Short mmCIF file of C-alpha atoms and ligand atoms in Angstrom, two decimals:
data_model
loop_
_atom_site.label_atom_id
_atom_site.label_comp_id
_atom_site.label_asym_id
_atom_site.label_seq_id
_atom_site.Cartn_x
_atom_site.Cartn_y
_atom_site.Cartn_z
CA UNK A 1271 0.00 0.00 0.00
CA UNK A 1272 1.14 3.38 -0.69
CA UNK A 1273 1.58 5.71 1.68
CA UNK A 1274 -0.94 7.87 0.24
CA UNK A 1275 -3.43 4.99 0.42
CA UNK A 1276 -2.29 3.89 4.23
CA UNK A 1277 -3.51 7.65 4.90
CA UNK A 1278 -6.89 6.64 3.91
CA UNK A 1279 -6.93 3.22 5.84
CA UNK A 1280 -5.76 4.96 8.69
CA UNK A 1281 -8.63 8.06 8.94
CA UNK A 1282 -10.86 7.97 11.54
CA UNK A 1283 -13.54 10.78 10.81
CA UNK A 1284 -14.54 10.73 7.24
CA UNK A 1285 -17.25 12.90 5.21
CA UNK A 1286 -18.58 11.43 2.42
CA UNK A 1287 -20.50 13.10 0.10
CA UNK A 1288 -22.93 11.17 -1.94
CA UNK A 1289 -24.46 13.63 -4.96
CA UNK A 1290 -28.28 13.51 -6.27
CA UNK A 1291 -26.76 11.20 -9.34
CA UNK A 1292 -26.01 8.57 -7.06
CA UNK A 1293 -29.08 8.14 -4.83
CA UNK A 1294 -32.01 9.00 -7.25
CA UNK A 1295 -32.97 6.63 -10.43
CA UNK A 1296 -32.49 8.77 -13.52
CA UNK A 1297 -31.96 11.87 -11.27
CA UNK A 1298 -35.85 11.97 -10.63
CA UNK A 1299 -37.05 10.51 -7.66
CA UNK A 1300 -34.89 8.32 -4.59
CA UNK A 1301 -34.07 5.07 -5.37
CA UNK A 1302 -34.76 3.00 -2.68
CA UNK A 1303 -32.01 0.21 -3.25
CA UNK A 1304 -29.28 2.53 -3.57
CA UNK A 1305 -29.75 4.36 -0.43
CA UNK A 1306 -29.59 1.07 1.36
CA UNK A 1307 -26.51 0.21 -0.66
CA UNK A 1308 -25.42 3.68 0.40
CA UNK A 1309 -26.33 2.97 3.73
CA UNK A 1310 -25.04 -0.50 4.41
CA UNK A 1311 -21.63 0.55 3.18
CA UNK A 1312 -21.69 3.23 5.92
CA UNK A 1313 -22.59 1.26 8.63
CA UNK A 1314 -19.54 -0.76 7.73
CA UNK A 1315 -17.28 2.23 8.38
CA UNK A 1316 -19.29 3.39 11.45
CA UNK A 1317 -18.69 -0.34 12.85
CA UNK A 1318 -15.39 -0.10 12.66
CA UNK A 1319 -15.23 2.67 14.74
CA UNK A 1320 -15.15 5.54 11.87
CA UNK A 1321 -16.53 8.48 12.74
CA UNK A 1322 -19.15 9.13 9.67
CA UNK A 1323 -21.31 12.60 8.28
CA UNK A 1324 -22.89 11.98 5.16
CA UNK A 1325 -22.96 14.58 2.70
CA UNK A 1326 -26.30 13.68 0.94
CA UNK A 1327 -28.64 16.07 -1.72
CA UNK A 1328 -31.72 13.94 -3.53
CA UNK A 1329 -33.88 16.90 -1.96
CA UNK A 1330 -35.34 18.59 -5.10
CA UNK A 1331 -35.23 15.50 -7.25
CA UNK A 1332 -37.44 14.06 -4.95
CA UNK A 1333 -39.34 16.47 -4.16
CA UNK A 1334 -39.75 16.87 -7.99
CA UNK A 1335 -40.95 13.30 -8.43
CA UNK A 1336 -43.48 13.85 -5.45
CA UNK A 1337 -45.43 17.02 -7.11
CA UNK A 1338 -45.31 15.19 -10.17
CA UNK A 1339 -43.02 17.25 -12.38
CA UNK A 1340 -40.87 15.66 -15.21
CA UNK A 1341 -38.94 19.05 -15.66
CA UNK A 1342 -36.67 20.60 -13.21
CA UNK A 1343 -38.04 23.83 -12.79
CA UNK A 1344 -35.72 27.59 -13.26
CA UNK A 1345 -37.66 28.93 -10.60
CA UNK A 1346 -35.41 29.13 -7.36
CA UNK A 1347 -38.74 29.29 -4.74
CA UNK A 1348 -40.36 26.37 -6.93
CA UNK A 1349 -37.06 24.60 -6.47
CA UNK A 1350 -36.75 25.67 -3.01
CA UNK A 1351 -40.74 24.25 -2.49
CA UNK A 1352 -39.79 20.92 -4.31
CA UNK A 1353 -36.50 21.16 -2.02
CA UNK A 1354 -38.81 21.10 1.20
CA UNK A 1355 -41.07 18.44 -0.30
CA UNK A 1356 -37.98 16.20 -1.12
CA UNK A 1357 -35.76 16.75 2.31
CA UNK A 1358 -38.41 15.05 4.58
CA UNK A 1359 -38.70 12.29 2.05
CA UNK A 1360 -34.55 12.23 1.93
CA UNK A 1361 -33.76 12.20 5.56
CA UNK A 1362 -37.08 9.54 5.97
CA UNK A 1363 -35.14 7.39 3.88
CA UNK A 1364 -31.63 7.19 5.38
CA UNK A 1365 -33.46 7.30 8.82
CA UNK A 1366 -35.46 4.00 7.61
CA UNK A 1367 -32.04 2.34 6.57
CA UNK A 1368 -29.63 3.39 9.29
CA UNK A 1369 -32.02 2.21 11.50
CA UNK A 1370 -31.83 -1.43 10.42
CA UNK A 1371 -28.35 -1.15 11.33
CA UNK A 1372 -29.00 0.16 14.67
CA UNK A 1373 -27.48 3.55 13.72
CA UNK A 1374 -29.03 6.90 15.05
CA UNK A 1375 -28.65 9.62 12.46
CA UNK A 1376 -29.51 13.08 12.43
CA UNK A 1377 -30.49 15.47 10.04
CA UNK A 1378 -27.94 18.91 9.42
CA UNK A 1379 -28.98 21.73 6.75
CA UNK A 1380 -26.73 24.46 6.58
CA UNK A 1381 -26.65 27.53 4.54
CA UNK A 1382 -23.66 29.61 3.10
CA UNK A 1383 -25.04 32.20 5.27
CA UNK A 1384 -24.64 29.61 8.57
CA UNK A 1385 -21.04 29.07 7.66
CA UNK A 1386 -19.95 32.97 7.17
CA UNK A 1387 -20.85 34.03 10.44
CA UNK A 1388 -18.77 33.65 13.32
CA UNK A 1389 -21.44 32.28 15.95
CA UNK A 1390 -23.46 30.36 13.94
CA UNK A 1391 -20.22 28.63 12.80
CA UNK A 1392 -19.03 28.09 16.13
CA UNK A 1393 -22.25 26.37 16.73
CA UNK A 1394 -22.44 24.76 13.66
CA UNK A 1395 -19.45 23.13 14.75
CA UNK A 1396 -19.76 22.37 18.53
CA UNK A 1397 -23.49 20.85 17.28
CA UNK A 1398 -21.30 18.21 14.74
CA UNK A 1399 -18.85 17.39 17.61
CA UNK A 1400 -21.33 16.67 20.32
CA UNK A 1401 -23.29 14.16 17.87
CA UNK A 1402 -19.61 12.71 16.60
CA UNK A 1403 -19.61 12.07 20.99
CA UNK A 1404 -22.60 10.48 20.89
CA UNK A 1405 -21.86 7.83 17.86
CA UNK A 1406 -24.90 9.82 15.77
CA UNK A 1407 -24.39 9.82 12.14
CA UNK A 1408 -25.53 13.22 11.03
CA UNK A 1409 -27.02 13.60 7.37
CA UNK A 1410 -26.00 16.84 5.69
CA UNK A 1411 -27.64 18.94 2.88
CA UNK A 1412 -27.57 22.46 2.05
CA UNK A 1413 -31.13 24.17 3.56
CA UNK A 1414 -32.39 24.86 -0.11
CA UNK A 1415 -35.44 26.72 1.43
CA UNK A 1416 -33.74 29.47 2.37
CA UNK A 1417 -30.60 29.80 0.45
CA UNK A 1418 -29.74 32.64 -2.01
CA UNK A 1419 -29.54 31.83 -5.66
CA UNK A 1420 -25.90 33.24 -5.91
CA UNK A 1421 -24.30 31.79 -2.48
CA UNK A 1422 -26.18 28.35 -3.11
CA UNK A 1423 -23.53 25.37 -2.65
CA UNK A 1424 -24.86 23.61 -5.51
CA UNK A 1425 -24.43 20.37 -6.07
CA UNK A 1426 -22.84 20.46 -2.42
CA UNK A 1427 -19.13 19.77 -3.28
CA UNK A 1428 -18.28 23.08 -1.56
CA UNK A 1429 -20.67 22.49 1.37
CA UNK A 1430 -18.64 18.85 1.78
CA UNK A 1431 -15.56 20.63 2.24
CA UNK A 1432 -16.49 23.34 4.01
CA UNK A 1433 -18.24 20.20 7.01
CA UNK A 1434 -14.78 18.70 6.53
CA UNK A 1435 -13.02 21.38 7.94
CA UNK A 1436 -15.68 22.25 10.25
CA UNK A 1437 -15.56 18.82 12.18
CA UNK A 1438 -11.46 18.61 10.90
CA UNK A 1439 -11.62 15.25 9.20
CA UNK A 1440 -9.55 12.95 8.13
CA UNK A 1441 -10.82 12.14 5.11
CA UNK A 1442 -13.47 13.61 2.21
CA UNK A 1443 -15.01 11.05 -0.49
CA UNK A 1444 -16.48 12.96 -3.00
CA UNK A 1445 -18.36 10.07 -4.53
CA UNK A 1446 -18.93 10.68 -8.12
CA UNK A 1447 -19.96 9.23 -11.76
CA UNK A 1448 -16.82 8.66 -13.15
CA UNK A 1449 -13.42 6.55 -12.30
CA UNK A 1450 -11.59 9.43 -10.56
CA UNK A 1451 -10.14 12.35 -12.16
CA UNK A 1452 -8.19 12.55 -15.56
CA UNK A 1453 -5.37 14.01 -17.35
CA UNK A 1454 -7.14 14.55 -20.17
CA UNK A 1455 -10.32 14.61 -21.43
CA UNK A 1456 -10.80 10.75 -21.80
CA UNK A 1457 -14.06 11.21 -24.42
CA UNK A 1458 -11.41 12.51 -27.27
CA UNK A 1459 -8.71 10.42 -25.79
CA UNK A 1460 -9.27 6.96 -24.80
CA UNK A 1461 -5.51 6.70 -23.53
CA UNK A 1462 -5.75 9.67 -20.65
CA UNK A 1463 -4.87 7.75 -17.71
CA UNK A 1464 -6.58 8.34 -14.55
CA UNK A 1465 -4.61 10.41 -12.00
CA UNK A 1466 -4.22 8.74 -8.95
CA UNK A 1467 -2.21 10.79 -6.55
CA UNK A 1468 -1.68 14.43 -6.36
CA UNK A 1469 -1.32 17.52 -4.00
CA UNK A 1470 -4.75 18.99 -3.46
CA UNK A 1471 -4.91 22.48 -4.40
CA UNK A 1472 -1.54 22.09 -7.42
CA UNK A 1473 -2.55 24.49 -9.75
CA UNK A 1474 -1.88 22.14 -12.56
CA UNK A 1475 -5.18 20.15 -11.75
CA UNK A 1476 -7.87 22.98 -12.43
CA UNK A 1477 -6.25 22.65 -16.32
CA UNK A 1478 -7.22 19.08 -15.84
CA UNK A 1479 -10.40 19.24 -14.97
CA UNK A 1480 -11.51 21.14 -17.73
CA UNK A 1481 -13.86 24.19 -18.28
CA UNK A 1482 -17.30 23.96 -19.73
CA UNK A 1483 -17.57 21.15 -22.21
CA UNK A 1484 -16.26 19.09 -20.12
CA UNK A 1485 -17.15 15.38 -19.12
CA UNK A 1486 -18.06 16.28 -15.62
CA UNK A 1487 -21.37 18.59 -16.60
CA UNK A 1488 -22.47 20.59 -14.04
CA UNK A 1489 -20.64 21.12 -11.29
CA UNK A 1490 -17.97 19.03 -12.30
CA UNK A 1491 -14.47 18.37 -11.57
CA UNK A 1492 -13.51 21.53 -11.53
CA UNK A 1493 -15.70 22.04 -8.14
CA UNK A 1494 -14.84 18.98 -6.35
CA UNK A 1495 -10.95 20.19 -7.14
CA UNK A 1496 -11.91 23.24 -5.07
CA UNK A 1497 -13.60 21.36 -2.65
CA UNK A 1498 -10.27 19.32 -2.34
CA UNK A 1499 -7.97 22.54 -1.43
CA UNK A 1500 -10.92 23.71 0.82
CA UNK A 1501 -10.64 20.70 2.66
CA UNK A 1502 -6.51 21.04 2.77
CA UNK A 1503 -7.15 24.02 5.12
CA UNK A 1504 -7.94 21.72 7.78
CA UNK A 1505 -5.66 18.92 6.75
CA UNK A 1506 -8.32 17.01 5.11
CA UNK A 1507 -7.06 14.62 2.84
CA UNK A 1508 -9.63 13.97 -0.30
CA UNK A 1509 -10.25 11.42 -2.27
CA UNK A 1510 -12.89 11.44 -5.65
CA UNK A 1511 -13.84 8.05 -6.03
CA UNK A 1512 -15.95 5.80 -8.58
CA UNK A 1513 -19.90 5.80 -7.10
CA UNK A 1514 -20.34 2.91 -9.54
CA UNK A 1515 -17.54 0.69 -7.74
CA UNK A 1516 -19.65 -2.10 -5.38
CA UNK A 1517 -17.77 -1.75 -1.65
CA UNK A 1518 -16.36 1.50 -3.22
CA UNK A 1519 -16.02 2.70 0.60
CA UNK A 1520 -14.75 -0.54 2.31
CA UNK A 1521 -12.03 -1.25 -0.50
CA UNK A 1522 -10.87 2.38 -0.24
CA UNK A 1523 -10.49 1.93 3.81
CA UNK A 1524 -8.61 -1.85 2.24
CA UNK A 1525 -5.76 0.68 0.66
CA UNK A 1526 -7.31 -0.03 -2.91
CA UNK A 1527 -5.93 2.33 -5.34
CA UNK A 1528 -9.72 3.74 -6.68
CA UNK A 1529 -10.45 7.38 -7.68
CA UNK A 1530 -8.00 10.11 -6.92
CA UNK A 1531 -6.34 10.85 -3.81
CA UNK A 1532 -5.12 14.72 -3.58
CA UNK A 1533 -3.56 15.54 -0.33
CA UNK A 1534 -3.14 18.44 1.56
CA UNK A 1535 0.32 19.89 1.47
CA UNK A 1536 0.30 22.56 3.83
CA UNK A 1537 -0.13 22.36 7.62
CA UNK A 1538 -3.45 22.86 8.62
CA UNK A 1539 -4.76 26.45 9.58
CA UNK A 1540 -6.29 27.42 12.78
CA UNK A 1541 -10.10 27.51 12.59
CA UNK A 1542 -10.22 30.69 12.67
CA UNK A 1543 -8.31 31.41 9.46
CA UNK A 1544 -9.70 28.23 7.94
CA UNK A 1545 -13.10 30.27 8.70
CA UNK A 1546 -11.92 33.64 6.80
CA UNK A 1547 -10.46 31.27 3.97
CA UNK A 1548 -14.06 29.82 3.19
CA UNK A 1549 -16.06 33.13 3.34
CA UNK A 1550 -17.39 32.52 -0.22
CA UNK A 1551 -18.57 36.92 -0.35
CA UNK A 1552 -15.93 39.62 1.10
CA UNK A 1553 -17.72 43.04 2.29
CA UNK A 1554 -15.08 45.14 0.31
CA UNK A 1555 -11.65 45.04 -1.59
CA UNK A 1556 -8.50 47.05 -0.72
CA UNK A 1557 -6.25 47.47 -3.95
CA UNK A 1558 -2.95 47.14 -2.10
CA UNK A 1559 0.22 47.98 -3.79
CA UNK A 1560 3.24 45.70 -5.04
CA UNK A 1561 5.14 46.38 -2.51
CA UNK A 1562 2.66 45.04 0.45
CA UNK A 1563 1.49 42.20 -1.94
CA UNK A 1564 5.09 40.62 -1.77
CA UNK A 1565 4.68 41.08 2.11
CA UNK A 1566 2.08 40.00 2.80
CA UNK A 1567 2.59 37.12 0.02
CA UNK A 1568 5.98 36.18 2.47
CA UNK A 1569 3.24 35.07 5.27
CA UNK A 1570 3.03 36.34 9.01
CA UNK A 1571 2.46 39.70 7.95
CA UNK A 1572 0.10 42.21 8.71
CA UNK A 1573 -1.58 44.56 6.33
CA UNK A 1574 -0.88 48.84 7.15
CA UNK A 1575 -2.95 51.64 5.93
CA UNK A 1576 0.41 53.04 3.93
CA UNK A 1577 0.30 49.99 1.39
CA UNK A 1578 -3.38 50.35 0.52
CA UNK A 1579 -4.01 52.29 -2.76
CA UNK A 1580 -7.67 51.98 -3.12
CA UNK A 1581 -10.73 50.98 -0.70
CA UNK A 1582 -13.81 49.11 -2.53
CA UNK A 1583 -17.24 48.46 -0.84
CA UNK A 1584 -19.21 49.45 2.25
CA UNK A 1585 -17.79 47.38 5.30
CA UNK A 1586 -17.57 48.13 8.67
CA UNK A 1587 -15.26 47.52 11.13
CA UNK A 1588 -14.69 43.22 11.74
CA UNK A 1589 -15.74 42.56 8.54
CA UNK A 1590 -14.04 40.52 5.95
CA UNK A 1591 -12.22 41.58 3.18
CA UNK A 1592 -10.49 40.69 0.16
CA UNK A 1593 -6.57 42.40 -0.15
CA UNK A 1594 -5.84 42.52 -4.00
CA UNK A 1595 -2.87 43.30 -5.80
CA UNK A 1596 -2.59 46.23 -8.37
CA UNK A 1597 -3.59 43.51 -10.90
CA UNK A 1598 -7.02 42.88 -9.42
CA UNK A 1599 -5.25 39.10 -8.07
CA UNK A 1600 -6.25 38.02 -4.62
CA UNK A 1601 -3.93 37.54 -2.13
CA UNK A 1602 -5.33 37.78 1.03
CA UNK A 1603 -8.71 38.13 3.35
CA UNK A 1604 -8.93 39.54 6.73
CA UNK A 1605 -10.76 41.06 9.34
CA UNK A 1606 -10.64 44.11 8.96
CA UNK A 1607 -10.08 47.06 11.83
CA UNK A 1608 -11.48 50.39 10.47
CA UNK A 1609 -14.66 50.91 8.55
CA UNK A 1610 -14.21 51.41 4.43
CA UNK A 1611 -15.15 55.26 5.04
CA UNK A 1612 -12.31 55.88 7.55
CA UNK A 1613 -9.71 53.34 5.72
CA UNK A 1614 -10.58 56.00 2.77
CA UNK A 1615 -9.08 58.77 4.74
CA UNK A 1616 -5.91 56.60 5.79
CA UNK A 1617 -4.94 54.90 2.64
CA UNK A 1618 -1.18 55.56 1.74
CA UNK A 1619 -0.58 57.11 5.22
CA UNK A 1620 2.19 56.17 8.01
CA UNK A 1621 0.62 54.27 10.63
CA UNK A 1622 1.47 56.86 13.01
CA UNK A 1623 -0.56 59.21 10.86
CA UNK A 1624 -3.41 57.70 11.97
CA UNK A 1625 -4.89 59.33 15.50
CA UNK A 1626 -3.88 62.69 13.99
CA UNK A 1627 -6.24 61.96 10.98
CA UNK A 1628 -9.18 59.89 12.42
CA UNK A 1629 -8.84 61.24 16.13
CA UNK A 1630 -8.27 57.81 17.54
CA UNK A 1631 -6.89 54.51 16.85
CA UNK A 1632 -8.07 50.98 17.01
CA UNK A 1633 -4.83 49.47 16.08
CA UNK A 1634 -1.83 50.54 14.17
CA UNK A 1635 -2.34 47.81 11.36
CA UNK A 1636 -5.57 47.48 9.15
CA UNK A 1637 -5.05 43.61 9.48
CA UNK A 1638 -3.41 42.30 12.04
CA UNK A 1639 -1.65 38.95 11.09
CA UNK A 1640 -3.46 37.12 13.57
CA UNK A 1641 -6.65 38.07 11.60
CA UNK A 1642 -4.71 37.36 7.93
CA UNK A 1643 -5.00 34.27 5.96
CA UNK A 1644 -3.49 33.83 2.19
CA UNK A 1645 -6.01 33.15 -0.18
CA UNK A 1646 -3.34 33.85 -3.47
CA UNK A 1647 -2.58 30.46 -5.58
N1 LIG B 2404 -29.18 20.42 -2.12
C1 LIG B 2404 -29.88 20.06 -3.34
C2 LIG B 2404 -30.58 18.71 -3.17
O1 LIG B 2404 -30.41 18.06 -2.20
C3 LIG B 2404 -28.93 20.16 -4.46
C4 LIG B 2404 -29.33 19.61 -5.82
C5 LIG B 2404 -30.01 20.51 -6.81
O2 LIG B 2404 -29.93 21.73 -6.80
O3 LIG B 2404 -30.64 19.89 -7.68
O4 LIG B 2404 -31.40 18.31 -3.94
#
């Protein structure tokens, strides 16, 4: 076994994230025999003394199938009603067959929104821990009722990562469609060979997975790549493995060399810059110039008001932003310590410039380091 592989026979708390391809016949209503399959193959790993949270949407195809509609509708509140109608019947359904194993299991639906701020992440979190405690298997979808159209998770990829880091596992399965991920296209060439081992986040894998016209459709690769260098941040090693493969779980926990593995490279963050990593929406932007991009780009800096060209947004004071270089690239997010209106009136100035201009100070950086996290790839 690889040592890659032993990694994966050796995690203790895995998420796996099953998508609505995998537990839905045709992608319209549940299939019955496949969450048991599903199920059975998790019970496995929970016997063994994993610690297991299920990933799991299904919501709005079977919600779809329940009101009787054949087309997925473009409507986000007549998705978000055949979302509500499908959940109960989702959650009924693992309930039903975790139950024949003697598994409690618990149902978890989080929003973008839930994940962004502080408290509710903090809860979030200590909610997944106590359960992990208490041997329940929790069942996790995004709460389609109430999210936004343009912060939705999607097909949950994102979300997956975003409950890895949360409860710091070992492991993410992104359970998907095809064998794993490929080098190239393997529709116009049958020879691409299936990657099997690579460093999550390696910028050589988003040209790998392919823009639109891909083979993954919606969603695709190119998300569950994300999702892999989300779930890095927390030392979350990820693997995107064959749903089609019988056992697919058990023989991956067996060191069988199925799917891709993409490993974290970096040490893990502390929560709470894993936490200002993931904030999918930033309240403003400060243009910063070259000279405090290479700074902070060195790490264990903090950001000053002289090295900020240009403030963008409304945010107040706490609130996270995005630092950009003069070339409109990301390279950092913080917290940061004045509001946009008085970091306006600082911008380019000496630190000690700053009680004579705004009357008081906070702090003498705009970001402390502490509050700092590189976001540049
Ligand atoms: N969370 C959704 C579900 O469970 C995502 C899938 C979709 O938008 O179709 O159904």
């Amino acid at each position: 076994m690889t040592a890659g592989r032993e990694r994966i026979a050796r995690a203790r708390r895995w998420v796996v994230k099953i998508g609505s391809a995998l537990v839905t016949a045709g992608g319209r209503g549940l299939d019955a025999d496949a969450i048991r399959a599903w199920t059975d193959e998790l019970a496995a790993l929970h016997g063994e003394g994993a610690e297991v949270l299920l990933v799991s949407s299904g919501a709005v195809a079977e919600g779809m199938t329940r009101l009787g509609w054949t087309r997925r509708p473009h409507a986000l509140n007549e998705l978000q009603a055949a979302a509500a109608v499908g959940q109960v019947g989702l959650v009924h359904a693992y309930e039903t067959a975790f139950d024949a194993h003697n598994i409690r299991s618990a149902q978890i639906l989080l929003t973008h929104d839930d994940l962004s701020n502080r408290r509710r992440y903090l809860n979030a979190r200590s909610t997944l821990r106590a359960l992990g405690a208490l041997r329940v298997l929790p069942v996790v979808n995004e709460n389609d009722t109430v999210a936004n159209d343009e912060f939705r998770f999607g097909e949950n990829d994102t979300l997956a990562a975003l409950v890895a880091n949360l409860v710091e596992a070992d492991l993410l399965v992104i359970l998907t469609d095809t064998a794993g991920l490929y080098e190239r296209d393997p529709r116009s060439d049958p020879d691409a060979a299936i990657i099997r081992h690579a460093t999550a986040g390696d910028p050589r894998l988003a040209a790998m997975a392919g823009g639109s016209g891909s083979i993954w459709g919606r969603g695709g690769m190119a998300t569950k790549i994300d999702a892999a260098a989300r779930a890095a941040r927390s030392g979350t090693a990820t693997v995107i493995a064959p749903g089609s493969e019988p056992g697919v779980l058990g023989r991956l926990r067996a060191g069988e060399e199925l799917g891709t593995l993409l490993e974290p490279s970096q040490e893990p963050l502390v929560a709470r810059k894993r936490w200002l990593a993931n904030q999918l929406q930033v309240r403003g932007q400060l243009v910063i110039d070259a000279g405090a991009a290479r700074a902070l780009a060195e790490g264990n800096r903090s950001l000053l008001a002289v090295g900020v060209q240009r403030v963008e947004g409304a945010f107040q004071r706490g609130e996270v932003v995005a630092c950009v270089d003069p070339h409109g690239r990301e390279i950092a997010r913080g917290l940061v310590n004045y509001p946009a209106s008085e970091v306006r009136r600082i911008r380019g100035r000496p630190s000690s410039e700053i009680e004579t201009i705004l009357g008081y100070v906070v702090e003498p950086e705009l970001i402390d380091r502490d509050n700092l996290v590189l976001t540049g790839r």
